[in-house]
């Protein structure tokens, strides 16, 4: 595939737009098992990201992702700010200095992001968090690439895996984040963070595949 | 949504301005940040206390900035943890060389953002540490979960650790005292109505005319379960019993009690709840050393209350009695 | 009606018990009467201050019993003036030989019942006098009517006359000081919601989702008119302007400001209102000497607020700054 | 007519019952222009009156009325307590020591009651208060007696006059009591105190005439 810096910025802007469109949806998911602000938080964060990337020349993708992460950390607050922020900042490290990235780079980006979220959130799979979308996606992407899929196919599989992961969050009890206070009552509801993660992956797939 | 506000986006900024304008003898606001610090900050040689969290819990935390309590309070958006930057700014503004203790309520967001700020401050060479308050017994404690939330019991941490710092203790000692309060304080709350985050414009959960929510958080999170509304006495019994299940209080032990209103519940009703709480504890031979009835940690315009019980020893009693002079809490 | 109560008939009794149990270091309750007096009453040689009125305005008035404020507080039923008997009992319990000043809010019922109690005390040879607080500018002043109501400005009377008495002034002097406060304090209120008297079980007036009530009383009385809801700034302007129409405040004059919550309105909103009130006064060159934001004179669970402005001179400033130590008001 | 002490107690008890029956009605009238408690106040007061008169031997009508007044003052609070209380206590003075009273005595009782209310309330006719029922009633009673009506006829006229007075309170602005805070907004509503006064007069008439 090979994606250049300015295109990365475009994709991030597209993510911001999709988050904006799904603001109320994400917020409603959070209202059911959290404090009803996940969409608001994410929208606020990505608005700041857009602003921060406005004048970026696209010459260093690491820089783009770092700015994204820092804008999220500095503007979101709540749980999702440090989590997504750390994800982008960790991802930035693996592509630092690069002008363009391949699907192999993206695989590492996603791995680093997952690693960052796990460390920051002290969480693992099946705790009803972002990880339940992201980890299956990373696994699927890796498998697909190992099995010779091309970028588009591999991304499609990642999105599908994330989708299944999000569905699965309905069946499990939250043990991290605000939803964990609900105990059994969290069952039956989708995790908002997993949902926003799926949204981001979908946007990336759509942008790459079209 | 019927609120005395101008614009949902500006509530935090305007509230901090209004608070600072009301109490300029206590507070000043850091330019460009939602941070209130003591007027005289930094106080050279004194360990500084910084707390904060989402807004919507007033007077927490800005109202507790002053002599004998906090040095700095960081206000996030309504019900949303502040980001690391303003926390870091608060730390820099109040550090008088003796170090800074962060008092963090146990919410994933708060913990992560305060931790990031702590990392930033450490990189600047500031002597900094933190404690995490988790007094809410509604949430089962477990190493597998995010653990208990911090609610109204946090005010006891501010008060007592604040007194310790004011008396000249070092950072480790202040932290130990804060930790002692945390280990000895338990709270439990209930709501009669929900509340509306200004930016959201509608309530997070709803309650029928005959329903109440038990064990809800102070961020509009739904509680552990709904029940039919009960009398004040039954509510008091339910809250206290849940606390006592979790806390070993032998006959003769001394406690401080806080009856905290979530905002819409009038003092009249809080006094009525206190009567029963007082009776229950007294019947069990528990001695009530001091009681605080009022609004200490609210949840926007929610109706309901929480009860906090703090087990005291001689040190905690003395520190509780030390003078505190802040806009919202005076001893 | 969603309230944390046990039985509408016992709310006053239970609330007074709960308040006394919370603050035994300040208060005691007179056996068989809805009267709270200072723990150390009577204080020999000090002029004693007694106030009271209907219940439902907590912390008024029981919360203001203590050093530097009231000696006794008489609680009527919810929103109903107490009868002369408990007022008379309060007077007897607090009179330390230097006489008693009754601080009465200007409601027909309160005035008549306090007058009757005063007559009873005089017959017993007690040196007694009274002042009538009428700070509410919503009601036009006229010799042909019952005159203005007493609302939150009353707390300034308690504070300042209380300080005067504490300093050893005689009854005439304390009365003159109280009278000076009354002449210089004006208030104006608004409501976003109504409230429910427990015994009645339903609200006295209702407000649509887009309506607010201007100039309502603190007893669930409807106000002077309804309006569409406005922003906090517009509300602040409306309240302050109505006060300033009635009060001559020249540039450079100093005032104390009270932003009083009626119960359900959270501190966040009161701070926002204060910001605008502060700006308006400052723009006019009026100096704000001190501001009090909180719930001082509530109206059951009503949402809304009142603004009070007290014009100060040196004596009033000094007395305002004197220490006060009561459950609900500390300086 | 000639009414003896025990019968006076019976009538007062009947008043208490009628007040009880009309508790919500009076309260609603008060809700419109006051604080919505007039019925509750009066009911509470007359309950105490009943209790206080339970063991009275009926030998001194002045004593009966004094006890009634004191029970009202000591139990009602609000405006109506001292007003009705004073009314009964003043009335007590004019029949002190009497074992039975005639219509002439009753006229003086009513005059004294009116006088008491006027002094206590610092009020006069047309201020939308109890007086707007009571003063016309007193005038009508006096006129009727002067013109030779018998007790029943005179009382009937008094009740009618009170009724007209109560109706009239709808047309005027309150200048005393809580309703005065409403200014113009008090127009169109009946005064609750006038209504309770009419109720009392009606009960007396009904008891005397049957
Ligand atoms: N410890 C954690 N690790 C990973 N993800 C988490 C953790 N805690 C919460 N989350 C994610 O954050 C989401 C909530 O984000 P958000 O609503 O923005 O923050 P907050 O809970 O502070 O209001 C949850 O749905 C969950 O996916
Ligand atoms: N100054 C007064 N003189 C005569 N009657 C009055 C006066 N003030 C009030 N009232 C009467 O009292 C009635 C209200 O009584 P009530 O509701 O029991 O007392 P409150 O107003 O204290 O709640 C009014 O309807 C009016 O008739
Ligand atoms: Mg959330
Ligand atoms: Mg949140
Ligand atoms: Mg009344
Ligand atoms: Mg009334």
mmCIF file of C-alpha atoms in Angstrom, chain B residues 11-139:
data_model
loop_
_atom_site.group_PDB
_atom_site.id
_atom_site.type_symbol
_atom_site.label_atom_id
_atom_site.label_comp_id
_atom_site.label_asym_id
_atom_site.label_seq_id
_atom_site.Cartn_x
_atom_site.Cartn_y
_atom_site.Cartn_z
ATOM 1 C CA UNK B 11 -19.657 26.127 33.102
ATOM 2 C CA UNK B 12 -16.315 25.110 34.563
ATOM 3 C CA UNK B 13 -14.511 28.295 33.595
ATOM 4 C CA UNK B 14 -17.310 30.540 34.865
ATOM 5 C CA UNK B 15 -17.765 28.581 38.043
ATOM 6 C CA UNK B 16 -14.069 28.845 38.881
ATOM 7 C CA UNK B 17 -14.173 32.569 38.165
ATOM 8 C CA UNK B 18 -17.244 32.988 40.349
ATOM 9 C CA UNK B 19 -15.644 31.026 43.155
ATOM 10 C CA UNK B 20 -12.413 32.996 42.942
ATOM 11 C CA UNK B 21 -14.282 36.302 42.853
ATOM 12 C CA UNK B 22 -16.240 35.250 45.928
ATOM 13 C CA UNK B 23 -13.208 34.223 47.945
ATOM 14 C CA UNK B 24 -10.166 36.197 46.762
ATOM 15 C CA UNK B 25 -8.789 36.090 50.294
ATOM 16 C CA UNK B 26 -8.386 32.327 49.917
ATOM 17 C CA UNK B 27 -7.887 31.579 46.247
ATOM 18 C CA UNK B 28 -6.381 32.500 42.982
ATOM 19 C CA UNK B 29 -6.847 30.892 39.595
ATOM 20 C CA UNK B 30 -3.892 29.918 37.447
ATOM 21 C CA UNK B 31 -4.005 31.834 34.183
ATOM 22 C CA UNK B 32 -5.164 29.639 31.356
ATOM 23 C CA UNK B 33 -5.833 26.582 33.487
ATOM 24 C CA UNK B 34 -8.772 25.258 35.440
ATOM 25 C CA UNK B 35 -6.687 25.262 38.558
ATOM 26 C CA UNK B 36 -7.272 27.037 41.855
ATOM 27 C CA UNK B 37 -4.419 27.444 44.305
ATOM 28 C CA UNK B 38 -4.093 29.047 47.679
ATOM 29 C CA UNK B 39 -3.632 32.760 47.399
ATOM 30 C CA UNK B 40 -0.260 32.484 49.151
ATOM 31 C CA UNK B 41 1.059 29.502 47.168
ATOM 32 C CA UNK B 42 3.718 28.241 47.119
ATOM 33 C CA UNK B 43 4.243 28.007 50.852
ATOM 34 C CA UNK B 44 7.904 27.509 51.386
ATOM 35 C CA UNK B 45 8.783 24.391 53.345
ATOM 36 C CA UNK B 46 5.252 23.034 53.581
ATOM 37 C CA UNK B 47 4.201 19.854 51.836
ATOM 38 C CA UNK B 48 1.567 20.882 49.324
ATOM 39 C CA UNK B 49 -1.653 18.950 48.704
ATOM 40 C CA UNK B 50 -3.261 18.842 45.286
ATOM 41 C CA UNK B 51 -6.548 17.191 44.524
ATOM 42 C CA UNK B 52 -9.061 17.429 41.751
ATOM 43 C CA UNK B 53 -11.189 15.497 39.372
ATOM 44 C CA UNK B 54 -14.190 16.117 37.216
ATOM 45 C CA UNK B 55 -16.338 19.138 37.987
ATOM 46 C CA UNK B 56 -19.916 18.898 39.196
ATOM 47 C CA UNK B 57 -19.023 17.963 42.773
ATOM 48 C CA UNK B 58 -18.847 21.433 44.246
ATOM 49 C CA UNK B 59 -17.643 22.522 46.742
ATOM 50 C CA UNK B 60 -15.163 19.737 45.892
ATOM 51 C CA UNK B 61 -12.460 20.498 45.231
ATOM 52 C CA UNK B 62 -11.930 24.244 44.806
ATOM 53 C CA UNK B 63 -13.901 25.008 47.951
ATOM 54 C CA UNK B 64 -11.383 23.073 50.005
ATOM 55 C CA UNK B 65 -8.383 25.132 49.009
ATOM 56 C CA UNK B 66 -7.096 27.009 52.010
ATOM 57 C CA UNK B 67 -5.288 26.757 55.277
ATOM 58 C CA UNK B 68 -5.335 23.253 56.737
ATOM 59 C CA UNK B 69 -6.654 21.543 53.615
ATOM 60 C CA UNK B 70 -5.647 21.738 49.950
ATOM 61 C CA UNK B 71 -3.040 23.892 48.265
ATOM 62 C CA UNK B 72 -4.343 23.284 44.787
ATOM 63 C CA UNK B 73 -7.473 21.952 43.115
ATOM 64 C CA UNK B 74 -7.678 20.913 39.495
ATOM 65 C CA UNK B 75 -11.073 20.979 37.812
ATOM 66 C CA UNK B 76 -11.776 18.749 34.860
ATOM 67 C CA UNK B 77 -14.821 19.119 32.682
ATOM 68 C CA UNK B 78 -18.068 18.059 34.291
ATOM 69 C CA UNK B 79 -17.642 14.488 35.514
ATOM 70 C CA UNK B 80 -14.423 14.089 33.503
ATOM 71 C CA UNK B 81 -10.962 13.793 34.954
ATOM 72 C CA UNK B 82 -8.690 16.724 34.193
ATOM 73 C CA UNK B 83 -5.854 16.101 31.754
ATOM 74 C CA UNK B 84 -2.276 15.823 33.004
ATOM 75 C CA UNK B 85 -1.301 19.354 31.942
ATOM 76 C CA UNK B 86 -3.329 21.390 34.457
ATOM 77 C CA UNK B 87 -2.491 18.903 37.194
ATOM 78 C CA UNK B 88 1.157 19.396 36.393
ATOM 79 C CA UNK B 89 0.683 23.179 36.404
ATOM 80 C CA UNK B 90 -1.015 22.984 39.788
ATOM 81 C CA UNK B 91 1.859 20.944 41.163
ATOM 82 C CA UNK B 92 4.420 23.449 39.926
ATOM 83 C CA UNK B 93 2.440 26.367 41.338
ATOM 84 C CA UNK B 94 2.077 24.977 44.851
ATOM 85 C CA UNK B 95 5.370 23.169 45.364
ATOM 86 C CA UNK B 96 7.212 25.028 48.103
ATOM 87 C CA UNK B 97 10.204 22.717 48.014
ATOM 88 C CA UNK B 98 8.885 20.183 50.515
ATOM 89 C CA UNK B 99 7.117 18.139 47.897
ATOM 90 C CA UNK B 100 3.586 17.577 46.713
ATOM 91 C CA UNK B 101 1.016 14.930 47.554
ATOM 92 C CA UNK B 102 -1.688 14.209 44.981
ATOM 93 C CA UNK B 103 -4.998 13.065 46.421
ATOM 94 C CA UNK B 104 -6.731 11.098 43.698
ATOM 95 C CA UNK B 105 -10.158 9.532 43.708
ATOM 96 C CA UNK B 106 -10.082 6.022 42.353
ATOM 97 C CA UNK B 107 -11.473 6.377 38.859
ATOM 98 C CA UNK B 108 -9.552 4.951 35.925
ATOM 99 C CA UNK B 109 -9.426 8.344 34.249
ATOM 100 C CA UNK B 110 -8.347 10.242 37.327
ATOM 101 C CA UNK B 111 -5.704 7.720 38.218
ATOM 102 C CA UNK B 112 -4.179 7.675 34.739
ATOM 103 C CA UNK B 113 -4.184 11.439 34.292
ATOM 104 C CA UNK B 114 -2.766 12.125 37.736
ATOM 105 C CA UNK B 115 -0.135 9.441 37.172
ATOM 106 C CA UNK B 116 0.914 11.068 33.923
ATOM 107 C CA UNK B 117 1.126 14.432 35.668
ATOM 108 C CA UNK B 118 3.186 12.878 38.421
ATOM 109 C CA UNK B 119 5.584 11.495 35.826
ATOM 110 C CA UNK B 120 5.877 14.947 34.279
ATOM 111 C CA UNK B 121 6.554 16.552 37.672
ATOM 112 C CA UNK B 122 9.124 13.929 38.574
ATOM 113 C CA UNK B 123 10.961 14.626 35.353
ATOM 114 C CA UNK B 124 11.135 18.242 36.555
ATOM 115 C CA UNK B 125 12.709 17.050 39.780
ATOM 116 C CA UNK B 126 9.702 17.740 41.977
ATOM 117 C CA UNK B 127 9.350 15.513 45.013
ATOM 118 C CA UNK B 128 5.895 14.088 44.407
ATOM 119 C CA UNK B 129 3.746 11.190 45.520
ATOM 120 C CA UNK B 130 0.099 10.250 45.443
ATOM 121 C CA UNK B 131 -2.633 8.438 47.305
ATOM 122 C CA UNK B 132 -5.769 6.929 45.871
ATOM 123 C CA UNK B 133 -9.017 7.263 47.783
ATOM 124 C CA UNK B 134 -11.440 4.362 47.428
ATOM 125 C CA UNK B 135 -14.049 4.684 50.144
ATOM 126 C CA UNK B 136 -17.177 3.617 48.271
ATOM 127 C CA UNK B 137 -18.328 0.261 49.621
ATOM 128 C CA UNK B 138 -21.061 -0.013 46.985
ATOM 129 C CA UNK B 139 -18.401 -1.385 44.688
#
